[in-house]
Short mmCIF file of C-alpha atoms in Angstrom, two decimals:
data_model
loop_
_atom_site.label_atom_id
_atom_site.label_comp_id
_atom_site.label_asym_id
_atom_site.label_seq_id
_atom_site.Cartn_x
_atom_site.Cartn_y
_atom_site.Cartn_z
CA UNK A 18 86.60 71.63 108.88
CA UNK A 19 88.88 68.99 110.40
CA UNK A 20 88.75 66.59 107.49
CA UNK A 21 92.41 67.14 106.61
CA UNK A 22 93.93 68.01 109.99
CA UNK A 23 93.61 67.38 113.70
CA UNK A 24 94.68 70.95 114.44
CA UNK A 25 92.37 73.95 114.61
CA UNK A 26 94.12 77.14 113.56
CA UNK A 27 92.79 80.45 114.90
CA UNK A 28 93.92 83.96 114.00
CA UNK A 29 93.39 87.11 116.04
CA UNK A 30 93.84 90.20 113.88
CA UNK A 31 94.90 93.38 115.69
CA UNK A 32 96.01 91.62 118.87
CA UNK A 33 97.97 94.56 120.37
CA UNK A 34 99.88 93.51 123.52
CA UNK A 35 97.17 91.90 125.66
CA UNK A 36 95.51 91.03 127.91
CA UNK A 37 92.24 91.38 125.94
CA UNK A 38 93.47 89.15 123.13
CA UNK A 39 94.26 86.33 125.58
CA UNK A 40 90.82 86.55 127.18
CA UNK A 41 89.12 86.49 123.77
CA UNK A 42 91.20 83.59 122.48
CA UNK A 43 90.58 81.51 125.59
CA UNK A 44 86.83 82.03 125.12
CA UNK A 45 87.11 80.98 121.46
CA UNK A 46 89.10 77.84 122.29
CA UNK A 47 86.71 76.86 125.06
CA UNK A 48 83.65 77.44 122.88
CA UNK A 49 85.12 75.26 120.13
CA UNK A 50 85.96 72.50 122.62
CA UNK A 51 82.43 72.61 124.02
CA UNK A 52 80.99 72.42 120.51
CA UNK A 53 83.18 69.45 119.62
CA UNK A 54 82.15 67.65 122.80
CA UNK A 55 78.50 68.15 121.88
CA UNK A 56 79.11 66.64 118.48
CA UNK A 57 81.37 63.72 119.43
CA UNK A 58 80.41 63.04 123.07
CA UNK A 59 84.04 62.14 123.63
CA UNK A 60 87.17 63.90 124.88
CA UNK A 61 89.40 61.58 122.87
CA UNK A 62 89.03 63.47 119.63
CA UNK A 63 89.62 67.01 120.86
CA UNK A 64 92.12 68.57 118.42
CA UNK A 65 95.11 70.72 119.23
CA UNK A 66 94.86 74.49 118.81
CA UNK A 67 97.24 76.91 117.15
CA UNK A 68 96.64 80.62 117.68
CA UNK A 69 98.27 83.24 115.51
CA UNK A 70 98.48 86.70 117.06
CA UNK A 71 98.61 89.34 114.35
CA UNK A 72 99.33 93.06 114.40
CA UNK A 73 101.46 95.64 112.62
CA UNK A 74 105.22 95.12 112.54
CA UNK A 75 105.64 97.98 115.05
CA UNK A 76 103.53 96.15 117.63
CA UNK A 77 105.37 95.18 120.82
CA UNK A 78 105.34 91.41 120.35
CA UNK A 79 107.97 91.03 123.09
CA UNK A 80 105.52 92.37 125.67
CA UNK A 81 102.74 90.25 124.17
CA UNK A 82 104.64 86.99 124.47
CA UNK A 83 106.11 87.76 127.88
CA UNK A 84 102.55 87.99 129.20
CA UNK A 85 101.18 84.83 127.56
CA UNK A 86 99.04 82.86 130.05
CA UNK A 87 101.04 80.02 131.59
CA UNK A 88 98.01 77.73 131.64
CA UNK A 89 97.02 78.33 128.00
CA UNK A 90 95.64 75.38 126.07
CA UNK A 91 97.05 76.35 122.68
CA UNK A 92 100.30 76.90 120.82
CA UNK A 93 101.05 80.58 120.25
CA UNK A 94 102.59 82.24 117.20
CA UNK A 95 103.20 85.85 116.18
CA UNK A 96 102.34 87.09 112.69
CA UNK A 97 103.46 90.67 111.95
CA UNK A 98 101.84 92.57 109.09
CA UNK A 99 98.73 94.44 108.04
CA UNK A 100 95.50 92.44 107.97
CA UNK A 101 94.50 94.27 104.80
CA UNK A 102 96.72 91.81 102.91
CA UNK A 103 97.58 88.11 102.86
CA UNK A 104 99.24 86.71 105.97
CA UNK A 105 98.63 82.94 105.86
CA UNK A 106 98.76 80.05 103.34
CA UNK A 107 95.63 79.23 101.38
CA UNK A 108 92.90 77.35 103.26
CA UNK A 109 94.87 77.24 106.51
CA UNK A 110 92.72 79.15 109.03
CA UNK A 111 89.58 77.70 110.63
CA UNK A 112 88.49 80.64 112.77
CA UNK A 113 89.41 84.32 112.41
CA UNK A 114 88.70 86.96 115.03
CA UNK A 115 89.18 90.71 115.24
CA UNK A 116 88.03 93.08 117.97
CA UNK A 117 88.34 96.87 117.87
CA UNK A 118 90.66 96.81 114.87
CA UNK A 119 88.89 96.87 111.52
CA UNK A 120 87.74 100.47 112.06
CA UNK A 121 91.37 101.52 111.52
CA UNK A 122 91.82 102.53 107.90
CA UNK A 123 94.94 101.55 105.99
CA UNK A 124 95.52 105.25 105.26
CA UNK A 125 93.90 108.67 105.40
CA UNK A 126 91.62 109.17 102.36
CA UNK A 127 93.69 111.12 99.85
CA UNK A 128 90.90 113.67 99.32
CA UNK A 129 91.36 114.88 102.90
CA UNK A 130 94.99 115.78 102.24
CA UNK A 131 94.25 118.24 99.43
CA UNK A 132 93.42 121.77 100.61
CA UNK A 133 91.66 122.45 97.31
CA UNK A 134 89.49 119.34 97.56
CA UNK A 135 85.77 119.60 98.45
CA UNK A 136 86.63 117.04 101.15
CA UNK A 137 89.09 119.37 102.92
CA UNK A 138 87.95 118.83 106.51
CA UNK A 139 88.17 122.38 107.84
CA UNK A 140 87.96 122.75 111.61
CA UNK A 141 87.41 119.06 112.29
CA UNK A 142 89.54 115.95 112.88
CA UNK A 143 87.04 113.29 111.84
CA UNK A 144 83.90 112.70 109.78
CA UNK A 145 81.64 112.32 112.83
CA UNK A 146 79.67 115.49 113.35
CA UNK A 147 80.76 117.14 110.09
CA UNK A 148 78.22 118.67 107.74
CA UNK A 149 80.51 118.13 104.74
CA UNK A 150 79.13 115.15 102.85
CA UNK A 151 82.33 114.98 100.75
CA UNK A 152 84.32 114.20 103.89
CA UNK A 153 81.93 111.41 104.84
CA UNK A 154 82.01 109.99 101.32
CA UNK A 155 85.82 109.96 101.33
CA UNK A 156 85.88 107.98 104.57
CA UNK A 157 83.23 105.54 103.31
CA UNK A 158 85.11 104.95 100.06
CA UNK A 159 88.37 104.22 101.89
CA UNK A 160 86.62 101.85 104.29
CA UNK A 161 85.06 99.95 101.38
CA UNK A 162 88.45 99.61 99.64
CA UNK A 163 90.10 98.39 102.84
CA UNK A 164 87.35 95.89 103.63
CA UNK A 165 87.47 94.53 100.11
CA UNK A 166 91.20 93.85 100.57
CA UNK A 167 90.61 92.32 104.00
CA UNK A 168 87.78 90.06 102.82
CA UNK A 169 89.71 88.95 99.73
CA UNK A 170 92.73 88.03 101.85
CA UNK A 171 90.67 86.13 104.41
CA UNK A 172 88.70 84.39 101.67
CA UNK A 173 91.97 82.86 100.46
CA UNK A 174 93.13 81.91 103.95
CA UNK A 175 89.98 80.58 105.65
CA UNK A 176 88.84 77.03 104.95
CA UNK A 177 85.43 76.34 103.46
CA UNK A 178 82.91 76.53 106.28
CA UNK A 179 85.37 78.43 108.48
CA UNK A 180 84.20 81.41 110.51
CA UNK A 181 85.26 85.02 110.93
CA UNK A 182 83.96 87.12 113.82
CA UNK A 183 84.41 90.90 113.75
CA UNK A 184 83.66 93.20 116.67
CA UNK A 185 84.04 96.91 116.10
CA UNK A 186 83.01 100.18 117.76
CA UNK A 187 79.89 101.80 116.36
CA UNK A 188 79.60 105.51 115.60
CA UNK A 189 77.10 106.34 118.36
CA UNK A 190 79.83 105.91 120.97
CA UNK A 191 82.71 107.55 119.15
CA UNK A 192 81.66 111.18 119.45
CA UNK A 193 84.02 111.33 122.41
CA UNK A 194 86.73 112.20 119.88
CA UNK A 195 84.83 115.40 119.06
CA UNK A 196 85.59 116.64 122.57
CA UNK A 197 89.27 116.35 121.78
CA UNK A 198 88.74 118.10 118.45
CA UNK A 199 86.96 120.99 120.20
CA UNK A 200 89.93 121.37 122.55
CA UNK A 201 92.23 121.72 119.56
CA UNK A 202 89.95 124.39 118.12
CA UNK A 203 90.00 126.21 121.47
CA UNK A 204 93.78 126.45 121.07
CA UNK A 205 93.29 127.75 117.52
CA UNK A 206 90.86 130.44 118.70
CA UNK A 207 93.36 131.53 121.35
CA UNK A 208 96.12 131.84 118.76
CA UNK A 209 98.21 129.04 120.27
CA UNK A 210 97.76 126.65 117.36
CA UNK A 211 97.69 127.23 113.61
CA UNK A 212 94.27 126.28 112.21
CA UNK A 213 95.85 124.70 109.15
CA UNK A 214 97.40 122.06 111.41
CA UNK A 215 93.95 121.06 112.66
CA UNK A 216 92.47 121.15 109.16
CA UNK A 217 95.16 118.78 107.89
CA UNK A 218 94.78 116.31 110.77
CA UNK A 219 92.23 113.54 110.27
CA UNK A 220 91.86 110.38 112.33
CA UNK A 221 92.25 107.28 110.11
CA UNK A 222 89.17 105.53 111.47
CA UNK A 223 85.76 104.66 110.10
CA UNK A 224 83.08 103.11 112.30
CA UNK A 225 80.86 100.94 110.08
CA UNK A 226 77.12 100.57 110.40
CA UNK A 227 75.31 97.27 109.76
CA UNK A 228 74.41 98.66 106.33
CA UNK A 229 78.07 99.39 105.59
CA UNK A 230 79.10 95.86 106.54
CA UNK A 231 76.27 94.22 104.65
CA UNK A 232 77.21 96.13 101.51
CA UNK A 233 80.90 95.18 101.53
CA UNK A 234 80.27 91.53 102.46
CA UNK A 235 77.62 91.03 99.78
CA UNK A 236 79.77 92.77 97.17
CA UNK A 237 82.71 90.51 98.02
CA UNK A 238 80.53 87.40 97.75
CA UNK A 239 82.87 84.97 99.55
CA UNK A 240 81.17 85.00 102.93
CA UNK A 241 77.64 84.59 104.22
CA UNK A 242 76.43 86.74 107.10
CA UNK A 243 75.47 84.32 109.87
CA UNK A 244 74.75 86.99 112.44
CA UNK A 245 74.97 90.76 112.69
CA UNK A 246 73.78 92.93 115.55
CA UNK A 247 74.38 96.17 117.38
CA UNK A 248 75.06 95.71 121.07
CA UNK A 249 75.96 97.72 124.14
CA UNK A 250 78.05 95.71 126.58
CA UNK A 251 76.89 96.24 130.15
CA UNK A 252 79.56 97.73 132.36
CA UNK A 253 80.15 100.04 135.29
CA UNK A 254 81.59 102.65 132.97
CA UNK A 255 79.10 105.42 133.77
CA UNK A 256 79.32 104.97 137.51
CA UNK A 257 83.09 104.60 137.72
CA UNK A 258 84.73 106.43 134.84
CA UNK A 259 85.35 110.16 134.68
CA UNK A 260 86.66 112.35 131.90
CA UNK A 261 90.24 111.82 132.99
CA UNK A 262 89.91 108.02 132.75
CA UNK A 263 88.32 108.28 129.32
CA UNK A 264 91.03 110.59 128.05
CA UNK A 265 93.74 108.25 129.32
CA UNK A 266 92.12 105.47 127.30
CA UNK A 267 91.73 107.65 124.22
CA UNK A 268 95.26 108.97 124.54
CA UNK A 269 96.68 105.45 124.74
CA UNK A 270 95.10 104.71 121.36
CA UNK A 271 95.80 108.00 119.61
CA UNK A 272 98.89 109.42 121.30
CA UNK A 273 101.31 108.44 118.55
CA UNK A 274 99.18 110.09 115.84
CA UNK A 275 98.64 113.23 117.91
CA UNK A 276 102.29 113.75 118.82
CA UNK A 277 103.50 113.06 115.29
CA UNK A 278 101.23 115.76 113.90
CA UNK A 279 101.06 118.42 116.62
CA UNK A 280 104.06 117.72 118.82
CA UNK A 281 104.08 116.62 122.44
CA UNK A 282 103.38 120.07 123.93
CA UNK A 283 100.13 120.65 122.00
CA UNK A 284 99.07 117.04 122.53
CA UNK A 285 99.52 117.41 126.28
CA UNK A 286 97.62 120.70 126.38
CA UNK A 287 94.73 119.38 124.28
CA UNK A 288 94.36 116.34 126.54
CA UNK A 289 94.44 118.51 129.66
CA UNK A 290 91.77 120.82 128.26
CA UNK A 291 89.54 117.90 127.32
CA UNK A 292 89.74 116.62 130.88
CA UNK A 293 88.39 120.02 131.97
CA UNK A 294 85.25 119.27 129.93
CA UNK A 295 84.41 116.47 132.41
CA UNK A 296 80.95 117.77 133.24
CA UNK A 297 79.98 118.00 129.58
CA UNK A 298 81.46 114.56 128.87
CA UNK A 299 79.66 113.07 131.87
CA UNK A 300 76.33 114.46 130.66
CA UNK A 301 76.95 113.03 127.22
CA UNK A 302 77.85 109.61 128.65
CA UNK A 303 74.73 109.37 130.79
CA UNK A 304 72.58 110.23 127.79
CA UNK A 305 74.29 107.67 125.52
CA UNK A 306 75.66 104.80 127.57
CA UNK A 307 72.78 102.44 126.77
CA UNK A 308 72.82 103.22 123.07
CA UNK A 309 74.37 100.63 120.78
CA UNK A 310 78.10 101.23 120.72
CA UNK A 311 79.40 97.98 119.26
CA UNK A 312 78.81 96.07 116.02
CA UNK A 313 79.08 92.27 116.09
CA UNK A 314 79.42 90.39 112.79
CA UNK A 315 79.76 86.62 112.31
CA UNK A 316 80.71 85.52 108.80
CA UNK A 317 81.04 82.04 107.28
CA UNK A 318 83.32 81.18 104.38
CA UNK A 319 81.21 79.85 101.54
#
């Protein structure tokens, strides 16, 4: 990969504002250095590293760069824009990384916005848990379109033999959002919230299975699957986290969408009511915390 340059260029797609992106990038840089040392047995030929931090144009890049590690061993750059399209020159990236980002769809499937459509998602805010197969199909179709765009863009940008690692939440852990949806429906049943507002609200996320990823990668044809597995990262989540902590995390991710659709008053009330479901959430967590909740995919540019 270094035949034409002594610089390794790494891209992190969906970087947000840190610190997770810095931790991940430091691990990537160190792993590449270790690999190079194994191959060359010399520290004289270690290349320089450029890291490109990418996210939407509305991302707070000022906060990101103010918190850059002082002792970093790479040159940092910001690249605003959606990762569903081209962001870099052809054959310029050696290693691409994305964690907890590709499950975000580029848009809500259009079928979910039409009240007369079979995919009108009545009484629910997501496809998880729905019995309407049309809703699920609409989400799957949008995910496949988005991944095709993402893979085509990266295929142009990543050098031959370059790698792309994707880490994304898996559906078995995402039912937490259904607790929030049930709180919204509680408000509907009490007459506080118009049901049509809930019916027209759908989270723009799809959590791919290994089968989903295999299908889109093989259809694209530009990458080989080097490794794919479902994992559950060990943590102290069950012992330490309560419903309030989980809702704070969920709210941080979804707050903008919720307020834009329902307004701040309803968003606040729905979050408060979900926190009151702490016993139910705790029971669910204990039953599911060791189930696979993360999909890891390592791809190689052919």
